[in-house]
Every structure is written in C-alpha cells, then in structure tokens.
Short mmCIF file of C-alpha atoms and ligand atoms in Angstrom, two decimals:
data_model
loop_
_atom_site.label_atom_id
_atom_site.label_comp_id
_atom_site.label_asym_id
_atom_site.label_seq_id
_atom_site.Cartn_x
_atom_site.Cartn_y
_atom_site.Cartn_z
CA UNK A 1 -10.36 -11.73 29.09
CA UNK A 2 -8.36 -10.35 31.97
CA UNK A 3 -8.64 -8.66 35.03
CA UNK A 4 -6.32 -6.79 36.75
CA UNK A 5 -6.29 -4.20 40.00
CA UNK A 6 -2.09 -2.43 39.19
CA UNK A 7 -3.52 0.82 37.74
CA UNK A 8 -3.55 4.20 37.92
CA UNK A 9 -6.99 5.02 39.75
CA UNK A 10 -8.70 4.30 35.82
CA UNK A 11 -10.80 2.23 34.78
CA UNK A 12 -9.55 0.85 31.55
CA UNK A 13 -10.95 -1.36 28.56
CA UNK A 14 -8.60 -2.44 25.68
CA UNK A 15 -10.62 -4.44 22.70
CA UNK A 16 -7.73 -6.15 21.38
CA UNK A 17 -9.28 -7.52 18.20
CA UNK A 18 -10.18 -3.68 17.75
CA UNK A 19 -6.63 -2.51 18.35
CA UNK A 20 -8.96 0.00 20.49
CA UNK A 21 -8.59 0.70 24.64
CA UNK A 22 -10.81 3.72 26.22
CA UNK A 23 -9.74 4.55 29.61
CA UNK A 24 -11.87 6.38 32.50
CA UNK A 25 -10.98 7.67 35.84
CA UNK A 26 -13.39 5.45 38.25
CA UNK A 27 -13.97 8.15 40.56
CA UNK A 28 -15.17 10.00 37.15
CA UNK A 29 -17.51 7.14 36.60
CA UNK A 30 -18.61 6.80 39.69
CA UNK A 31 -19.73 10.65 40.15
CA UNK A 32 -21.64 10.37 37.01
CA UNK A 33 -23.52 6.58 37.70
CA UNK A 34 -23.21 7.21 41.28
CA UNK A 35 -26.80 5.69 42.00
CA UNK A 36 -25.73 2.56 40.81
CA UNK A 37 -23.11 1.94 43.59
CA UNK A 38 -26.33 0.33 45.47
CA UNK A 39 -26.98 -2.33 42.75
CA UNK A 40 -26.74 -5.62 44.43
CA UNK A 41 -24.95 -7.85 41.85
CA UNK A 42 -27.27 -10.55 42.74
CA UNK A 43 -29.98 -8.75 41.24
CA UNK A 44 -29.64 -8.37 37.36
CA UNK A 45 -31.47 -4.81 36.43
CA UNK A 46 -31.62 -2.49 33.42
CA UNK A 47 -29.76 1.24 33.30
CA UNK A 48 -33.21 2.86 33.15
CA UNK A 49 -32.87 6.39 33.73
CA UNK A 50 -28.36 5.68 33.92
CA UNK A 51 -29.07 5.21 30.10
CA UNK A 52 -28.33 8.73 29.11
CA UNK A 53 -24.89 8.59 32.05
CA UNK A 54 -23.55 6.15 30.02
CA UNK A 55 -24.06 7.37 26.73
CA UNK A 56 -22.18 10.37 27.78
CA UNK A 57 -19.68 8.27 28.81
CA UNK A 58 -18.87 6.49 25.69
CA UNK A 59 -19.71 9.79 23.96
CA UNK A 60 -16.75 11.50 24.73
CA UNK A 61 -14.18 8.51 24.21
CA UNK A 62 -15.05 10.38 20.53
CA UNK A 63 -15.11 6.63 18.79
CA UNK A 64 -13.99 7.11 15.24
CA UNK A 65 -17.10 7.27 13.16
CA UNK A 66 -16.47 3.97 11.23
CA UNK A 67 -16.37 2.03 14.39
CA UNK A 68 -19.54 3.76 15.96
CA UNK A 69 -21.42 0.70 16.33
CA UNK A 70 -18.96 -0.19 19.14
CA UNK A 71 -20.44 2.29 21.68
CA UNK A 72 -22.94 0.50 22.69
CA UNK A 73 -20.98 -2.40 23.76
CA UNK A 74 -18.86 -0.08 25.20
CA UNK A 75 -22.00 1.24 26.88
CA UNK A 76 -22.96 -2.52 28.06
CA UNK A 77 -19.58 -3.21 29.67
CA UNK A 78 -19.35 -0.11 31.89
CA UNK A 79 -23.09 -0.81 33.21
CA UNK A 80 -22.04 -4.75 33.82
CA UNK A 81 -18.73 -3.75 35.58
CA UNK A 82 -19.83 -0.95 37.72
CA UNK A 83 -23.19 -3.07 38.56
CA UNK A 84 -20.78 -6.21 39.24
CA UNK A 85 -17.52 -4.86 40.31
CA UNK A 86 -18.53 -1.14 42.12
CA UNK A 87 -16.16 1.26 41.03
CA UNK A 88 -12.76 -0.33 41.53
CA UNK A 89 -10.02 0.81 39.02
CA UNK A 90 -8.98 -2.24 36.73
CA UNK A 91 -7.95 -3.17 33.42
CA UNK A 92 -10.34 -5.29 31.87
CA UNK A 93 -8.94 -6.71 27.76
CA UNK A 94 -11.01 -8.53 25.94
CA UNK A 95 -10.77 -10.95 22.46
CA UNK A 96 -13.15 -13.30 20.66
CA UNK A 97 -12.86 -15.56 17.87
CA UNK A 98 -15.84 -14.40 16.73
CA UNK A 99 -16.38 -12.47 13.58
CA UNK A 100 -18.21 -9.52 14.37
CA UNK A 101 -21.64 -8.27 13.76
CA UNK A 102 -21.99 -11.21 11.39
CA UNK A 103 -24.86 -12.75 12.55
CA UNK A 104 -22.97 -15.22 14.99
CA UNK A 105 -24.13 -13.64 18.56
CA UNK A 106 -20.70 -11.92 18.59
CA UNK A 107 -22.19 -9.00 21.20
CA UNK A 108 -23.95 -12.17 22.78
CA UNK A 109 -20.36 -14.26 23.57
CA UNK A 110 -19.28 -10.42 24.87
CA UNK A 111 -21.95 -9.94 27.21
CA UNK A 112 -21.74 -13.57 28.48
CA UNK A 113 -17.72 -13.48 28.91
CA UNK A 114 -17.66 -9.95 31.06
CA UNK A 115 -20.43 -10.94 33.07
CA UNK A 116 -18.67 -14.42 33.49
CA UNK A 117 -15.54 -13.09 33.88
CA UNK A 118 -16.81 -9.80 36.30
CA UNK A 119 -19.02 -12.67 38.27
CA UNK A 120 -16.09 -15.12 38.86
CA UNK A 121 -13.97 -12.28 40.68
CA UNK A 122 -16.89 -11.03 42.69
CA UNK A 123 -18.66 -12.63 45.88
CA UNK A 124 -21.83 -14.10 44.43
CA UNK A 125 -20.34 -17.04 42.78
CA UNK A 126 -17.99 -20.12 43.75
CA UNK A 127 -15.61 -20.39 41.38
CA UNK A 128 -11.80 -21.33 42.93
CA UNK A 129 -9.38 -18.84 41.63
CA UNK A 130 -6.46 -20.85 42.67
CA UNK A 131 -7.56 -23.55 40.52
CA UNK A 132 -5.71 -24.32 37.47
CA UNK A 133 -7.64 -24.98 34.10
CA UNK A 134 -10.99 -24.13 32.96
CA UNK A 135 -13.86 -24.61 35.24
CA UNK A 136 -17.61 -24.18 34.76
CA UNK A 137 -20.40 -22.60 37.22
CA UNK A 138 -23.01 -24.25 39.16
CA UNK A 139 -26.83 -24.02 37.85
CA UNK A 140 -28.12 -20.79 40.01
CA UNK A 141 -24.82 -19.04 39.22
CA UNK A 142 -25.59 -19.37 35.27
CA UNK A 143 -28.74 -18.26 35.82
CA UNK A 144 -27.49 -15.15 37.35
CA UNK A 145 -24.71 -14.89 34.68
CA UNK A 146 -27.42 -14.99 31.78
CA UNK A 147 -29.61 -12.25 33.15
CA UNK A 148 -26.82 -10.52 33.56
CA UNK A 149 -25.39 -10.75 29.84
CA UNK A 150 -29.12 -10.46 28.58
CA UNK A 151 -29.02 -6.79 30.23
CA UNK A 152 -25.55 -6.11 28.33
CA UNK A 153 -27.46 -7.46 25.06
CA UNK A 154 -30.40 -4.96 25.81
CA UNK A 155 -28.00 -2.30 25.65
CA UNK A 156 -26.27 -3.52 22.65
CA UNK A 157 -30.18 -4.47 20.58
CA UNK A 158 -32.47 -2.78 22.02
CA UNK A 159 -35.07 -5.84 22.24
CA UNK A 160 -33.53 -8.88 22.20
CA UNK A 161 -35.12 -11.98 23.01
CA UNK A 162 -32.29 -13.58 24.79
CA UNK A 163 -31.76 -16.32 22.77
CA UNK A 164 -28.08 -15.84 22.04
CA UNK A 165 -27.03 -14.80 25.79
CA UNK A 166 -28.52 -17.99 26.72
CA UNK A 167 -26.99 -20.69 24.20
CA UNK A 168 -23.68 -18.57 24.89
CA UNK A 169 -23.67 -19.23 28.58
CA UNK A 170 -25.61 -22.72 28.38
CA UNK A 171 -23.79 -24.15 25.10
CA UNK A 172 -24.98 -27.03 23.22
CA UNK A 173 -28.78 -26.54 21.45
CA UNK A 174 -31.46 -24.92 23.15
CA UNK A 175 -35.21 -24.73 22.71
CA UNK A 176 -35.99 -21.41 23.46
CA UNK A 177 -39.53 -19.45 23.62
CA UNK A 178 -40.61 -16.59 25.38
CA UNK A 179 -37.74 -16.59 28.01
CA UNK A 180 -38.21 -20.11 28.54
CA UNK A 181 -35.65 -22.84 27.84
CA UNK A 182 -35.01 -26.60 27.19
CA UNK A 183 -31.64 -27.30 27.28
CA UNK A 184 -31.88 -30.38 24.22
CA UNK A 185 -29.28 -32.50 22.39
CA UNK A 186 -29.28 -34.00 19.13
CA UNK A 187 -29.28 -37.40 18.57
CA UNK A 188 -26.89 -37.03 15.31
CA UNK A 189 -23.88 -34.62 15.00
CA UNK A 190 -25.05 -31.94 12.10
CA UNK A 191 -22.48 -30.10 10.43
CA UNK A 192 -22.77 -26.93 8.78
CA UNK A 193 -20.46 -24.76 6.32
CA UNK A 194 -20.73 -20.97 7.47
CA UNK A 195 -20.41 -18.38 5.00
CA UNK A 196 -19.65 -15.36 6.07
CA UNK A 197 -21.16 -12.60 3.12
CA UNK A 198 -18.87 -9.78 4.79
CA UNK A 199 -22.07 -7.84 4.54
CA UNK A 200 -21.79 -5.84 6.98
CA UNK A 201 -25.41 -5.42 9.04
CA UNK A 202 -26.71 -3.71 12.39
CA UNK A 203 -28.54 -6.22 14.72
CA UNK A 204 -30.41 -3.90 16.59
CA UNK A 205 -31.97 -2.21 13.30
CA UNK A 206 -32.64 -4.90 11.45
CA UNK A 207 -35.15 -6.36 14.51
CA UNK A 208 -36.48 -3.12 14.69
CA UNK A 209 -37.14 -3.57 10.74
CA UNK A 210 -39.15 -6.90 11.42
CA UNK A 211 -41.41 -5.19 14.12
CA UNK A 212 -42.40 -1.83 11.82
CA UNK A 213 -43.23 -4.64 9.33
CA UNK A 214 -45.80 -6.62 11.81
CA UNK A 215 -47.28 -3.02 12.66
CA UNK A 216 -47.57 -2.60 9.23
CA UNK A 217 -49.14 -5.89 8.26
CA UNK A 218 -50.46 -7.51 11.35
CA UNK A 219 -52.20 -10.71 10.53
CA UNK A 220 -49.57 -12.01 7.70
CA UNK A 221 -46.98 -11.54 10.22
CA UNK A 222 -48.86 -13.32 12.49
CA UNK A 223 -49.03 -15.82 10.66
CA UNK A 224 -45.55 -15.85 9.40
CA UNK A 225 -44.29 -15.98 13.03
CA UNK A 226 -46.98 -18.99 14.09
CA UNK A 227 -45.13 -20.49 11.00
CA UNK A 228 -41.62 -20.02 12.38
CA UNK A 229 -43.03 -21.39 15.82
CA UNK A 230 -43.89 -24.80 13.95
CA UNK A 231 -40.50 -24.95 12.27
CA UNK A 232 -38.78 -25.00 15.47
CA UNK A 233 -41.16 -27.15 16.94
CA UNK A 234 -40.47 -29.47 14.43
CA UNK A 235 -37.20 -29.06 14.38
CA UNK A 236 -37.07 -29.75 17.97
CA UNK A 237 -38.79 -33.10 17.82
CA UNK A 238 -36.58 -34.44 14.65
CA UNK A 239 -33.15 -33.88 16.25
CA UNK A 240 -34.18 -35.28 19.72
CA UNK A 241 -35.83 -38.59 18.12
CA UNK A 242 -33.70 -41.72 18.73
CA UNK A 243 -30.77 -41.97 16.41
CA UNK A 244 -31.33 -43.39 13.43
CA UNK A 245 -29.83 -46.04 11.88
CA UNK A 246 -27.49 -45.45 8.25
CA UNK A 247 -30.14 -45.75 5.68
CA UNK A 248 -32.60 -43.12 7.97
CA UNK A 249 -29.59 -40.54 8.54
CA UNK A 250 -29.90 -38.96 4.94
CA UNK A 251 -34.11 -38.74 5.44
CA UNK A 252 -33.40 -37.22 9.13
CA UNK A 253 -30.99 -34.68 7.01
CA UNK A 254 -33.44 -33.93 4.53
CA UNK A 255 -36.45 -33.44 6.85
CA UNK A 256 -33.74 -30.71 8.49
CA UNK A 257 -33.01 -29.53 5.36
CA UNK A 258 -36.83 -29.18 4.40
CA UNK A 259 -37.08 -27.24 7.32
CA UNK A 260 -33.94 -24.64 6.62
CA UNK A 261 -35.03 -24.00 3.29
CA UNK A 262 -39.14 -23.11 4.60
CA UNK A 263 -37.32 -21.30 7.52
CA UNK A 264 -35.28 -18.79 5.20
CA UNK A 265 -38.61 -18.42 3.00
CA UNK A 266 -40.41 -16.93 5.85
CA UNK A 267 -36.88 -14.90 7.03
CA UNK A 268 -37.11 -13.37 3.57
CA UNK A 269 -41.30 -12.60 3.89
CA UNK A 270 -40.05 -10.70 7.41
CA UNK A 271 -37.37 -8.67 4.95
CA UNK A 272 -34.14 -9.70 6.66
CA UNK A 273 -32.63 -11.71 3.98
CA UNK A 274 -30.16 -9.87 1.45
CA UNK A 275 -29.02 -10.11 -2.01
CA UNK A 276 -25.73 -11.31 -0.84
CA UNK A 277 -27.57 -14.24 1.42
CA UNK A 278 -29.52 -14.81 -1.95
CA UNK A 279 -26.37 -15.77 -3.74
CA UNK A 280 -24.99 -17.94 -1.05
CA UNK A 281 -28.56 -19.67 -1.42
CA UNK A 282 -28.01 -19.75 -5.27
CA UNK A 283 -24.82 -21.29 -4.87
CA UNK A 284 -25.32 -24.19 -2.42
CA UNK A 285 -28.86 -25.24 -4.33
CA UNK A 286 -26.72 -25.43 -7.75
CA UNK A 287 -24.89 -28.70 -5.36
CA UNK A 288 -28.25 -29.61 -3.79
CA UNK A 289 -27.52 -28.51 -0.70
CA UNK A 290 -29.60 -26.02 1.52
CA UNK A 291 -29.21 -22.96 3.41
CA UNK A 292 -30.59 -20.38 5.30
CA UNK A 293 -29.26 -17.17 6.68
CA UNK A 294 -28.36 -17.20 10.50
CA UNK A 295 -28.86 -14.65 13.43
CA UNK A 296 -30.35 -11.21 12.06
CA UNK A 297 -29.80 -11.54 8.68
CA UNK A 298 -29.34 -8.44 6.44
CA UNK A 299 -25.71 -9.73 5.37
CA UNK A 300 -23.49 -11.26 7.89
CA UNK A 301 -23.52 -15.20 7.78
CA UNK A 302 -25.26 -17.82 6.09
CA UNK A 303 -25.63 -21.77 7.14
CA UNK A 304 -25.51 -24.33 5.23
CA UNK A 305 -25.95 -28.01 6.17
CA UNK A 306 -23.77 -30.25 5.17
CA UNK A 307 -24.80 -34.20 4.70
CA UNK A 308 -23.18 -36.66 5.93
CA UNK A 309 -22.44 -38.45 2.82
CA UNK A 310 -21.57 -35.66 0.85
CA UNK A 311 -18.29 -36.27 -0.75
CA UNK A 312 -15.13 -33.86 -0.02
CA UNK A 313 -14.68 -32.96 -2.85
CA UNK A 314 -18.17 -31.53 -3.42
CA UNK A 315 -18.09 -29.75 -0.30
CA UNK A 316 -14.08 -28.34 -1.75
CA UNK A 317 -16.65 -27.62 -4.96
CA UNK A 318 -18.89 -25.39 -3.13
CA UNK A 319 -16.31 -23.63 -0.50
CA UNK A 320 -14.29 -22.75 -3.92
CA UNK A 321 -16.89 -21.13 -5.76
CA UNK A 322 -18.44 -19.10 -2.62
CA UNK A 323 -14.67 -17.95 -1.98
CA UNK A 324 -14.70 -17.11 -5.79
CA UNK A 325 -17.72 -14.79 -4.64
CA UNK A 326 -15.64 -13.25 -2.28
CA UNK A 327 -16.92 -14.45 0.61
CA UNK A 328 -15.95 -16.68 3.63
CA UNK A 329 -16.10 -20.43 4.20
CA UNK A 330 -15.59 -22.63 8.05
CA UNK A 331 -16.99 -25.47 8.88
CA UNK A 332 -19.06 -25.74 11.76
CA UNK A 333 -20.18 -28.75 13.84
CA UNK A 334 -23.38 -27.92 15.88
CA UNK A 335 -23.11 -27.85 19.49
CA UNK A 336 -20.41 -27.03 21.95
CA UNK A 337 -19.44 -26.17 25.50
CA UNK A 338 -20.86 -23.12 27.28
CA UNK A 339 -19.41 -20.65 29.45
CA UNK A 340 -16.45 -21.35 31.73
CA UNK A 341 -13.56 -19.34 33.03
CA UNK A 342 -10.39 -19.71 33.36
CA UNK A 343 -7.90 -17.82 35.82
CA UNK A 344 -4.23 -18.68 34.44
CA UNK A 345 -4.62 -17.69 30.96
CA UNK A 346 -1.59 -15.18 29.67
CA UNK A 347 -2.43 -13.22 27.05
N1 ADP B 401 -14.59 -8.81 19.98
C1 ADP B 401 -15.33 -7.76 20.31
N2 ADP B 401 -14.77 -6.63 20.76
C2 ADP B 401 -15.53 -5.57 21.08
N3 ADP B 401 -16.87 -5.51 20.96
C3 ADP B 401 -17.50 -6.60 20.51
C4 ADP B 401 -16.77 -7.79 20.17
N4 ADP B 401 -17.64 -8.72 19.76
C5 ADP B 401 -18.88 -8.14 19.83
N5 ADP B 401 -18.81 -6.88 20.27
C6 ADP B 401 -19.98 -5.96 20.46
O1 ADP B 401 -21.11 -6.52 19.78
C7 ADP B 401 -21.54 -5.68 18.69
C8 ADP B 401 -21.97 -6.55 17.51
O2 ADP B 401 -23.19 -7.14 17.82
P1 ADP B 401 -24.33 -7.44 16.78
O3 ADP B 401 -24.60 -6.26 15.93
O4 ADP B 401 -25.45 -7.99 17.55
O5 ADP B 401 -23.71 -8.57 15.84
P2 ADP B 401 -23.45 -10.11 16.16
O6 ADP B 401 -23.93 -10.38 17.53
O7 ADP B 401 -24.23 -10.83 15.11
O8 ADP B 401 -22.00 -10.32 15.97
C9 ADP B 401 -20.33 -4.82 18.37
O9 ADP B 401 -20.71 -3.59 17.76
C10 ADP B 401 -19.72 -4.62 19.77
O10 ADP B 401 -20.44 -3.64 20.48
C1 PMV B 402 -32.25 -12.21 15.32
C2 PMV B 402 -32.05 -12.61 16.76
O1 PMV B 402 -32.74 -13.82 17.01
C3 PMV B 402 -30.61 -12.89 17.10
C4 PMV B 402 -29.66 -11.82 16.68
O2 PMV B 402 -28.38 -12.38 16.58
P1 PMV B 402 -27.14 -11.57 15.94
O3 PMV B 402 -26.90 -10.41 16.84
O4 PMV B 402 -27.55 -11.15 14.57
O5 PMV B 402 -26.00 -12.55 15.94
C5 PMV B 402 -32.64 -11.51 17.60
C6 PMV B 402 -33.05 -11.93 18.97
O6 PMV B 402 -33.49 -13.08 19.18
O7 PMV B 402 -32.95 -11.08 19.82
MG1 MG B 403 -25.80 -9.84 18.44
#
C-alpha cells in the first residue's frame, strides 16, 4: 500500500488486484461525513448514523454489478481514512496476496493494512518514516490498530467477532474468545495444503445464516457451539504441550487431526459447509488425511493437514487429483509474522 499527498484536491483509491480506482473530491467527502472531522483517531468508533453517508458514497462510484461485494470495503476504507487521516486529498493503492472472499480473512488483511498503513502516517503512533526496511509497532499501538481494522471488518460483515483482524495484526496463533486473546505458539510446525474450491461465498451472509439457524433451533445450537468451545480448548492445550519427541509427533498429529475432522462435523450441523468442501473432504480421506473447511465456509477454502511423515509423492497424489477437480492447491505452514509497515516500498 501507498500513500501519497501530489493530487488534484481528490481523494483517490486504486485496488490494483481489481484493476479498479474510484476517485472523490475530499471537500465532497468531507461535506457529506462532515461530523466525523471530530473523530479523534485515538479513539476507534463505529459510522453509526455516517452509515447511510457512506453508502451513498460508494453508491454512486456505480460498481459494476459483478463486483458489488466490493462496496463495502470500499465503504470501510473511506470511514478508516477520513476517521484516521481527516480529509486530506491522497492516493491511497492497495494489493494483497490474498485470494479473495475465499475464506482466508482477505477483508481482514485489508482492514488491518489501511489502518496500519493510515496509523503509521498519522500522529498517534511511533513508527520512523525515514527508516529503511520493515518495522513493527509497539504493544498499545496494535491495540489501537486492531480496533481500528475490527471497525473496517464491521462494515465489511456485519458481526464479526474479530478473530481475523486480530491474528492479521498479531500474526502467529491466537486463542481467541469473546474479544479476549492469548497470543500462543505451537510447540511443532503444522503444515497444511489449502484448497481453494473457487466457490465463490459472501462472509457476511453466511454468519448471518448460522445465527437464523440458532434462533431457529436454540438448544442444539447451543450445544453445537459449547462443542466448538471444547475443540478449541483442546486444541489449544495439544499444540502448546512440550514438544514431543519422533515417535509422539504422528499421535500429536492425529489428536489434531481428530479434532479437524469433529470440528468440520459440527461446521456442517451449523450449515456452512458446501458440496464443493464435501469433495475436497472426499478426496483427502481416500489418502487418510483430514480436513476441514476454513473461515466462513460456504465454498472458498478448505485445510487440510498435512503429516509430517507423509511421503511427497502422496501429498503430489492428492494436489493432482484436487487440481483434476478443478480446484486450487498451496501449501501452508501455520504461523507467521503480523503487521508491519514499510515506507520504501515501490510499487
Ligand atoms: N485485495 C483486495 N482489494 C480490494 N478489496 C479487498 C481485497 N481483499 C479483500 N477485500 C475486501 O474484502 C471483501 C472480502 O471479504 P470476505 O467476504 O470476508 O472474504 P474473505 O475475508 O474470506 O476473503 C471484498 O469484497 C472486499 O471488500
Ligand atoms: C467465520 C468467521 O470466524 C471468520 C470469517 O472469515 P472469512 O471472512 O470467511 O475469511 C466469522 C467471524 O469470526 O467473524
Ligand atoms: Mg472476511
């Protein structure tokens, strides 16, 4: 991502892996979210009653119909500039590696790299802009960074729990319930092959799915959650143990493995898994190996862990005959660095 202040008096966003870029004239925006030019940057808040400003923002960019689901990210970076930035003209572009709407916290790494980004150029943080290289943020200013990209997810889901704004910004594996986190590490790398069903799926919808369902049968979702709850738990306590030695790494894999395969039982009872998810499922278990379907579900991607003594060429078996399917095969290894910014990079 990159910032810059030569422009025209607009404010300007190009997506590059979109080949899309929606321009606004800031003193536009700033007659139409005018109340906001108060927001203290330090203080994270919601659009509230802005909500239906910036709709009519986005709304008359006239987004092509195919690529509606965009607007609300669109929607989410106007209120994190304006809030962050005031209502300077800039040009803000913006890429990600990140397949998207897949299931792999693509609007999550969005949200945490504006507000990152946005944060790094404004007062509140410390960050050395003459400093060459990649450099991280101290512990307050990542707090403020994640509340920050959890608003931009609320705009983008609706009711998200902030899980993915917070392993965005924090990296590595976190324990998260109810808001609260424990930052945790595994004691053994785990790899994973991602498949990527090209299903595509709509976050935001598919959580609202899950709630009508617990409406509709309150008790057996209840129960299906409290059941989730003790997988993680689990979970949680089996990567963290000490590390075991050769002979215990293939029972600490299946014990993880157990847990995938009782986790994607109960994702299915909640109705997010998906035919195409079925057949990755299908697939894997015909080579013994297990998977589950990752972030909303409904399509997008599926995990799938991969043991550490499982031969090459099984794993070339597998990739071969998913890609046969027509979908897409990486492999993954779990964990990684969280957000940090950069001030040299030329795009
Ligand atoms: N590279 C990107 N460029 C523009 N918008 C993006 C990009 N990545 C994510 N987004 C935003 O995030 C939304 C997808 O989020 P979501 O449906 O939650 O799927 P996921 O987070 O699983 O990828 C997109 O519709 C868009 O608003
Ligand atoms: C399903 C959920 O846990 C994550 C959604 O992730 P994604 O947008 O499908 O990548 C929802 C949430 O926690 O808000
Ligand atoms: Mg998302």
């Amino acid at each position: 991502m990159d910032l810059d202040s030569e422009n025209d008096g607009n404010l300007k966003l190009q997506l590059k892996d979109l080949s899309l870029q929606f321009s606004w004239p800031i003193e536009k925006v700033k007659e139409v979210l005018g109340e906001s030019n108060n927001v203290d940057c330090s203080k994270p808040i919601s659009p509230g009653s802005l909500s239906s400003k910036l709709q009519a923002l986005v709304e008359e960019l006239n987004i092509p119909e195919a690529k509606i689901g965009l607007a609300s990210g669109v929607e989410a970076f106007l209120w994190l500039y304006t809030c962050i930035q005031g209502f300077k003209p800039a040009t803000v572009i913006f890429a990600s590696e990140l397949p998207i709407g897949s299931g792999l916290g693509s609007s999550a790494a969005y949200c945490v790299a504006l507000s990152g980004a946005l944060l790094a150029l404004s007062s509140s943080v410390k960050v050395d802009v003459s400093q060459q290289g990649w450099q991280g943020f101290e512990d307050d200013e990542l707090t403020l960074l994640n509340n920050w990209a959890f608003e931009g997810e609320k705009i983008i889901h609706g009711r998200p729990s902030g899980i993915d704004n917070t392993v965005s910004t924090y990296g590595n594996m976190i324990k998260f319930k109810s808001g609260n986190l424990t930052r945790i590490t595994s004691s053994l790398p785990l790899r994973m092959l991602i498949t990527n069903t090209k299903v595509g799926r709509n976050t935001k919808a598919l959580v609202a799915g899950v709630s009508e369902r617990a409406k509709r049968h309150h008790d057996v979702m209840t129960s299906v959650f409290s059941a989730v709850d003790s997988i993680s738990n689990e979970l949680s306590e089996i990567i963290q143990s000490p590390a075991p030695n050769d002979l215990a790494v293939t029972e600490f894999e299946e014990k993880v493995g157990e847990l995938m395969e009782m986790n994607q039982g109960l994702l299915q009872c909640m109705g997010v898994s998906h035919a195409s998810i079925e057949t990755v499922l299908r697939t894997t278990l015909k080579y013994k190996l297990t998977s589950k379907l990752t972030g909303a579900g409904g399509g997008g991607c599926v995990l799938t862990l991969l043991p550490t003594l499982l031969s090459a060429n099984v794993v070339d078996k597998v990739i071969a005959e998913l890609e046969s399917c027509g979908f897409q095969c990486l492999i993954a290894g779990i964990g990684g660095k969280g957000v940090q910014v950069c001030f040299n990079i030329s795009s």
